PDB file of C-alpha atoms in Angstrom:
ATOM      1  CA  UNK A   1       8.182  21.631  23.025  1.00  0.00           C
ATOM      2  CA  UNK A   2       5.618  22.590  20.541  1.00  0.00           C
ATOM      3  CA  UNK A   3       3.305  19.785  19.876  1.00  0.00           C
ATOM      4  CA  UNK A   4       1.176  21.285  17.052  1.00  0.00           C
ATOM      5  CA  UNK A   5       0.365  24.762  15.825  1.00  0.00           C
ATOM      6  CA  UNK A   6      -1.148  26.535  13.235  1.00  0.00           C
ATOM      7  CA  UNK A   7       1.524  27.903  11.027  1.00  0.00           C
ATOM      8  CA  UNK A   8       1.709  27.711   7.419  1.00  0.00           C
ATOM      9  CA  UNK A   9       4.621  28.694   4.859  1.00  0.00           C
ATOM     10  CA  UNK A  10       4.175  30.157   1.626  1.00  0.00           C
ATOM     11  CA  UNK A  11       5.258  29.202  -1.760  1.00  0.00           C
ATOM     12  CA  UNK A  12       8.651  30.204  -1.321  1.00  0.00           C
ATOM     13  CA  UNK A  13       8.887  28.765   2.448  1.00  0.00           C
ATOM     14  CA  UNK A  14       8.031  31.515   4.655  1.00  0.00           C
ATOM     15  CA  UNK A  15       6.357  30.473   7.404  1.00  0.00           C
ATOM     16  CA  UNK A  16       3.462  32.778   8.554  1.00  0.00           C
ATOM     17  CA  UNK A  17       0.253  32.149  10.862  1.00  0.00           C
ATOM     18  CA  UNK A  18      -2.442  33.920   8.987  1.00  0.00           C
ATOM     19  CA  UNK A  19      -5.894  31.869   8.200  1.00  0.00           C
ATOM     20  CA  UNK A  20      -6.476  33.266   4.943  1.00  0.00           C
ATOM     21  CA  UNK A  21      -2.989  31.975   3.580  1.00  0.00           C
ATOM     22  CA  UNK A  22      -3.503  28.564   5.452  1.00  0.00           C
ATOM     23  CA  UNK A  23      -7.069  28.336   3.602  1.00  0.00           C
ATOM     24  CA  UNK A  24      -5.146  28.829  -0.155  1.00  0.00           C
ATOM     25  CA  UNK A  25      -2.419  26.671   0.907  1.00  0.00           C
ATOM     26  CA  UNK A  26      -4.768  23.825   1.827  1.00  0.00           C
ATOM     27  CA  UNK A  27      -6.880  24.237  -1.518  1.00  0.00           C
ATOM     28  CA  UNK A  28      -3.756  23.946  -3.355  1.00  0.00           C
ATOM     29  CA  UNK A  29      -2.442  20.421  -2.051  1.00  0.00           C
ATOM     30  CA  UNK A  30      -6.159  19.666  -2.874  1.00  0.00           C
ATOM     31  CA  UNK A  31      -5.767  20.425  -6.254  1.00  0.00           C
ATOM     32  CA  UNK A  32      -2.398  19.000  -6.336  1.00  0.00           C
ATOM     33  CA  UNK A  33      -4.165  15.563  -5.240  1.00  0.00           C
ATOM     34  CA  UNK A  34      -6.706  15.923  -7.813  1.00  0.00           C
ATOM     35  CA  UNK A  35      -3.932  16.439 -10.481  1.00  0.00           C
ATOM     36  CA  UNK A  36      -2.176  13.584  -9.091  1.00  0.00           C
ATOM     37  CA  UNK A  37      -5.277  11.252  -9.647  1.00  0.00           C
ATOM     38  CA  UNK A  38      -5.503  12.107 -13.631  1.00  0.00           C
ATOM     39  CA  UNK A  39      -1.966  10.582 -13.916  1.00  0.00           C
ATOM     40  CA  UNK A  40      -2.478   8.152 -11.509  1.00  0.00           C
ATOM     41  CA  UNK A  41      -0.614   4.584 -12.096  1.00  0.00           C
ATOM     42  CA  UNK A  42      -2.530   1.158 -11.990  1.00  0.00           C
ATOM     43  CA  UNK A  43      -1.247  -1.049  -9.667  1.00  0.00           C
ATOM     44  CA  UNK A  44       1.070  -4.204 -11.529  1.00  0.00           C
ATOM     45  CA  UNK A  45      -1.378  -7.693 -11.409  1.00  0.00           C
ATOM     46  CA  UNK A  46       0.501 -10.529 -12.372  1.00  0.00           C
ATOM     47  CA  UNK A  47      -1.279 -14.263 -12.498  1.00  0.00           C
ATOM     48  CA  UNK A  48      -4.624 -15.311 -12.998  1.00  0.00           C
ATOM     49  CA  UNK A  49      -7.777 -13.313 -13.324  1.00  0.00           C
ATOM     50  CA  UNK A  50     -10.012 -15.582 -11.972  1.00  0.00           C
ATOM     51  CA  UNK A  51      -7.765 -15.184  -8.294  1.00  0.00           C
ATOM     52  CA  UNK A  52      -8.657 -16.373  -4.622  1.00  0.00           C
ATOM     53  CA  UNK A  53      -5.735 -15.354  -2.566  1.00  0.00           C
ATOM     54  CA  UNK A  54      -4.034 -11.255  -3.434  1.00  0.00           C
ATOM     55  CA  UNK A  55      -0.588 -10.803  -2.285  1.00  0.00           C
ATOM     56  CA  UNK A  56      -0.527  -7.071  -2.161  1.00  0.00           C
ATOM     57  CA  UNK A  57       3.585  -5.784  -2.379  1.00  0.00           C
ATOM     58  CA  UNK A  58       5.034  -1.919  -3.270  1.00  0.00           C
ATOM     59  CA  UNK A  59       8.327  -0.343  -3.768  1.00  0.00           C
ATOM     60  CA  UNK A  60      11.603  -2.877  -3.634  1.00  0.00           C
ATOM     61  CA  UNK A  61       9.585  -5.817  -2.950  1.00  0.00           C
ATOM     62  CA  UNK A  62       8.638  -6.944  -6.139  1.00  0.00           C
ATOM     63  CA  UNK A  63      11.463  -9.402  -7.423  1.00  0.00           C
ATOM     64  CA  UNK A  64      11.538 -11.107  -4.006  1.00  0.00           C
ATOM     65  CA  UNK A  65       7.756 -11.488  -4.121  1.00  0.00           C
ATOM     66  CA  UNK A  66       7.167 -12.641  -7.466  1.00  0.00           C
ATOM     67  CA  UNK A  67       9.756 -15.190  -7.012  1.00  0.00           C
ATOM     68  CA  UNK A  68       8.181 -16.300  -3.888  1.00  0.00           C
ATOM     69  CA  UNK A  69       4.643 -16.587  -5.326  1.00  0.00           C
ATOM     70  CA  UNK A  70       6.263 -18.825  -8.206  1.00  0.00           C
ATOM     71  CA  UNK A  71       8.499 -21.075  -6.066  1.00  0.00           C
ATOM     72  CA  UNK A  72       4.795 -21.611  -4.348  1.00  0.00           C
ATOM     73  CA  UNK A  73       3.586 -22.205  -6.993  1.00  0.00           C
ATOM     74  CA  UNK A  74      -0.525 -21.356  -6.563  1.00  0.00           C
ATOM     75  CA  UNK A  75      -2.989 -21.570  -9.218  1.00  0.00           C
ATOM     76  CA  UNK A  76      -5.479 -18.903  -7.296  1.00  0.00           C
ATOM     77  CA  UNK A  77      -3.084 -16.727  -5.752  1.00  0.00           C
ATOM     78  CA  UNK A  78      -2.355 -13.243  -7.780  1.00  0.00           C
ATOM     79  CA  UNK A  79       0.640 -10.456  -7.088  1.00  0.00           C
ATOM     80  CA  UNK A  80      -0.637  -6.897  -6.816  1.00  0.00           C
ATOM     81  CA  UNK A  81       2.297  -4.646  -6.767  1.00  0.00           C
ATOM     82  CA  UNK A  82       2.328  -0.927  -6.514  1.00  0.00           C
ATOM     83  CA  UNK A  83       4.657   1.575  -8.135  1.00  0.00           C
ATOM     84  CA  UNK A  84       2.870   4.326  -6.822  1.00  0.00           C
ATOM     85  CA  UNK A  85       1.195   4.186  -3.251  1.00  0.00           C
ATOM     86  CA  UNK A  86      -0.939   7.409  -3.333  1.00  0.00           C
ATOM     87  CA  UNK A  87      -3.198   8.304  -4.164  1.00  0.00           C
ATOM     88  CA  UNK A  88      -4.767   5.231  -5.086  1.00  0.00           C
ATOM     89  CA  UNK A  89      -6.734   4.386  -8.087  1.00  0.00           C
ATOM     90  CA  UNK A  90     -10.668   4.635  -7.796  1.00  0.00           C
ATOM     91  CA  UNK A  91     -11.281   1.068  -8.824  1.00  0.00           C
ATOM     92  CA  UNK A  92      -8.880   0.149  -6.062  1.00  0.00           C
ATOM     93  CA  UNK A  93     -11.804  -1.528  -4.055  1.00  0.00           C
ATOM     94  CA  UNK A  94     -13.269  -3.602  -6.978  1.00  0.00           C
ATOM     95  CA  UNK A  95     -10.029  -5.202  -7.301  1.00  0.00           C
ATOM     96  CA  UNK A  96      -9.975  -5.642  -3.626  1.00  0.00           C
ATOM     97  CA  UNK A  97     -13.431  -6.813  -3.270  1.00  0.00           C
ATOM     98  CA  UNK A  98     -12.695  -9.762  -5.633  1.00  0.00           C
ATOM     99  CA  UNK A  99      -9.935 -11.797  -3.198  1.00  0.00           C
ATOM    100  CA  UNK A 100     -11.312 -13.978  -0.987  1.00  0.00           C
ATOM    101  CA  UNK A 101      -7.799 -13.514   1.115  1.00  0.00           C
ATOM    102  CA  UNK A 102      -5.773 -10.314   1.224  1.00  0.00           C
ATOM    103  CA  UNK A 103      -2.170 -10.667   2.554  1.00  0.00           C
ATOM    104  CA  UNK A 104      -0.276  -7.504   2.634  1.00  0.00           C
ATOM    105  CA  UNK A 105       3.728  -7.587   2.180  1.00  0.00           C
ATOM    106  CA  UNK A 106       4.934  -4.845   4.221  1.00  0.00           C
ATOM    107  CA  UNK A 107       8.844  -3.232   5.163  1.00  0.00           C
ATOM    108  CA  UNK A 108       7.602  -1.594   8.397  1.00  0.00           C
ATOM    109  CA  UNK A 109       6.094  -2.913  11.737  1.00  0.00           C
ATOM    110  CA  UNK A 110       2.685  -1.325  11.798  1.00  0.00           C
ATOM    111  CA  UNK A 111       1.448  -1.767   8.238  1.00  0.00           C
ATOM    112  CA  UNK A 112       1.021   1.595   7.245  1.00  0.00           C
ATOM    113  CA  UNK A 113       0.022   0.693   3.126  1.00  0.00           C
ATOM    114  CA  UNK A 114      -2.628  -1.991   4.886  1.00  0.00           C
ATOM    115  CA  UNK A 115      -4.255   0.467   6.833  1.00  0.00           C
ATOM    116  CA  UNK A 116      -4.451   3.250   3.926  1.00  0.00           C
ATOM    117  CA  UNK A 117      -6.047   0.374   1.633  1.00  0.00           C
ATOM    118  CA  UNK A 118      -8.984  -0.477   4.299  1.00  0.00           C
ATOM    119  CA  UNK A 119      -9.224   3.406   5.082  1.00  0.00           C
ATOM    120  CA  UNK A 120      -9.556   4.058   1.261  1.00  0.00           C
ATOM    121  CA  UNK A 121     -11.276   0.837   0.443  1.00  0.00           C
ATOM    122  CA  UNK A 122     -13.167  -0.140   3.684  1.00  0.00           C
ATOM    123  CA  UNK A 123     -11.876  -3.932   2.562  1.00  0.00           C
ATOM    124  CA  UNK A 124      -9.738  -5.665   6.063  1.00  0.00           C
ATOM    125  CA  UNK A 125      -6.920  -7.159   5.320  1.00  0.00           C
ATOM    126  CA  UNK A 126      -6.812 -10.791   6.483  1.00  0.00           C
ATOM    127  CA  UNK A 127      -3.151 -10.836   6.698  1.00  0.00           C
ATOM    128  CA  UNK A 128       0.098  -8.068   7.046  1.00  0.00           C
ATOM    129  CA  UNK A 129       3.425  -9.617   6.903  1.00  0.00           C
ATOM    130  CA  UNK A 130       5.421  -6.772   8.462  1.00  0.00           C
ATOM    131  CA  UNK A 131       9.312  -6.958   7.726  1.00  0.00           C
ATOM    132  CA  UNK A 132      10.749  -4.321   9.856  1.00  0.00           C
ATOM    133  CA  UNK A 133      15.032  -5.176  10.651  1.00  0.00           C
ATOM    134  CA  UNK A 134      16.014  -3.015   8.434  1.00  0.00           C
ATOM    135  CA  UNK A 135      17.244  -5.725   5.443  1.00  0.00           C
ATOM    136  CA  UNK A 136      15.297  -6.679   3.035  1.00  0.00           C
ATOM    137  CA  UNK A 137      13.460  -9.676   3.592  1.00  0.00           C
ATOM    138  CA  UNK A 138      14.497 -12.821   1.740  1.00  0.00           C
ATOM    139  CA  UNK A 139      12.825 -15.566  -0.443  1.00  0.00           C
ATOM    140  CA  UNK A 140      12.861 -17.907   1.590  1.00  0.00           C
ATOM    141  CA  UNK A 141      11.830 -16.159   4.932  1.00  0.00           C
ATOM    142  CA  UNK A 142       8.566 -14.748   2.538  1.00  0.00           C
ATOM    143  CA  UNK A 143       8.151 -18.356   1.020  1.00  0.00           C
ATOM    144  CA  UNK A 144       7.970 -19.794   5.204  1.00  0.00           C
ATOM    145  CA  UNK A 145       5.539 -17.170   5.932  1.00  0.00           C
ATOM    146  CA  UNK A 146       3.098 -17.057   2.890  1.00  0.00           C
ATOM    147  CA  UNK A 147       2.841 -20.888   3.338  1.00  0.00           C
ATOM    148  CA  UNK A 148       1.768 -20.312   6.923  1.00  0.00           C
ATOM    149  CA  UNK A 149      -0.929 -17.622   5.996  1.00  0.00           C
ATOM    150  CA  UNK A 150      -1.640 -19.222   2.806  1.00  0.00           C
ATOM    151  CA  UNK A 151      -2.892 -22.032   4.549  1.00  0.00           C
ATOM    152  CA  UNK A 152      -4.972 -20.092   7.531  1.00  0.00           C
ATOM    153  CA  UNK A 153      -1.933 -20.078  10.513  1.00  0.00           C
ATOM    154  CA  UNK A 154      -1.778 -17.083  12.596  1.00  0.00           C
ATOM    155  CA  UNK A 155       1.857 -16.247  12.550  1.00  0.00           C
TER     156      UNK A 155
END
């Protein structure tokens, strides 16, 4: 079993081990990245500007949290939701830096899109609510478990 090596393919898929190709292939996802950035799509923010609490959500998630957050019902509590997941906007960490609270809505165990906003933002994340059965999480299971961080339980 190979574990890693240092093989790189070409444009058209080749794969070859040779340094100088695996140097222009690299620069090009760079440049890829930068391009990426240019177009780069702000993150949704629905509710009130002068927020507390963020509820950070991407992909699927957003009808189920929005809901949620207005069955709640919070004055101070905002939705940030995500169309696009990388790479992030620059200002990310302003907007981060503002919340008081952070609680990240995740569909996976380890909260992969929590750790890539502290990486990119050095802001922790007080909370990751990690839905990871398979189904999408419900209403009602969200509204049980944003009450509980909302007001400071460890779940």
């Amino acid at each position: 079993m190979v574990g890693a090596d240092s093989h790189e393919h070409d444009e058209i898929g080749h794969v070859y081990e040779d340094f100088d190709l695996r140097e222009r292939m690299v620069q090009k996802r760079l440049r890829k990245i930068e391009s990426m950035q240019k177009d780069i799509e702000e993150p949704l923010l629905i509710g009130p500007e002068d927020f507390r609490t963020l509820i950070i959500g991407w992909g699927s998630s957003f009808h189920i949290i929005e809901e949620t957050l207005e069955f709640i019902g919070r004055s101070d509590t905002v939705l940030m939701h995500f169309q696009q997941i990388y790479p992030l906007p620059q200002n990310i960490g302003m907007k981060l830096e503002q919340a008081q609270k952070i609680i990240v809505i995740e569909g996976n165990k380890t909260g992969q899109f929590a750790r890539l906003l502290t990486q990119h933002t050095g802001r922790m994340i007080d909370y990751v609510l990690p839905y990871y059965s398979g189904l999408q999480f419900s209403v009602e299971q969200l509204t049980r478990d944003l009450d509980s961080c909302l007001n400071g339980e460890v779940l």
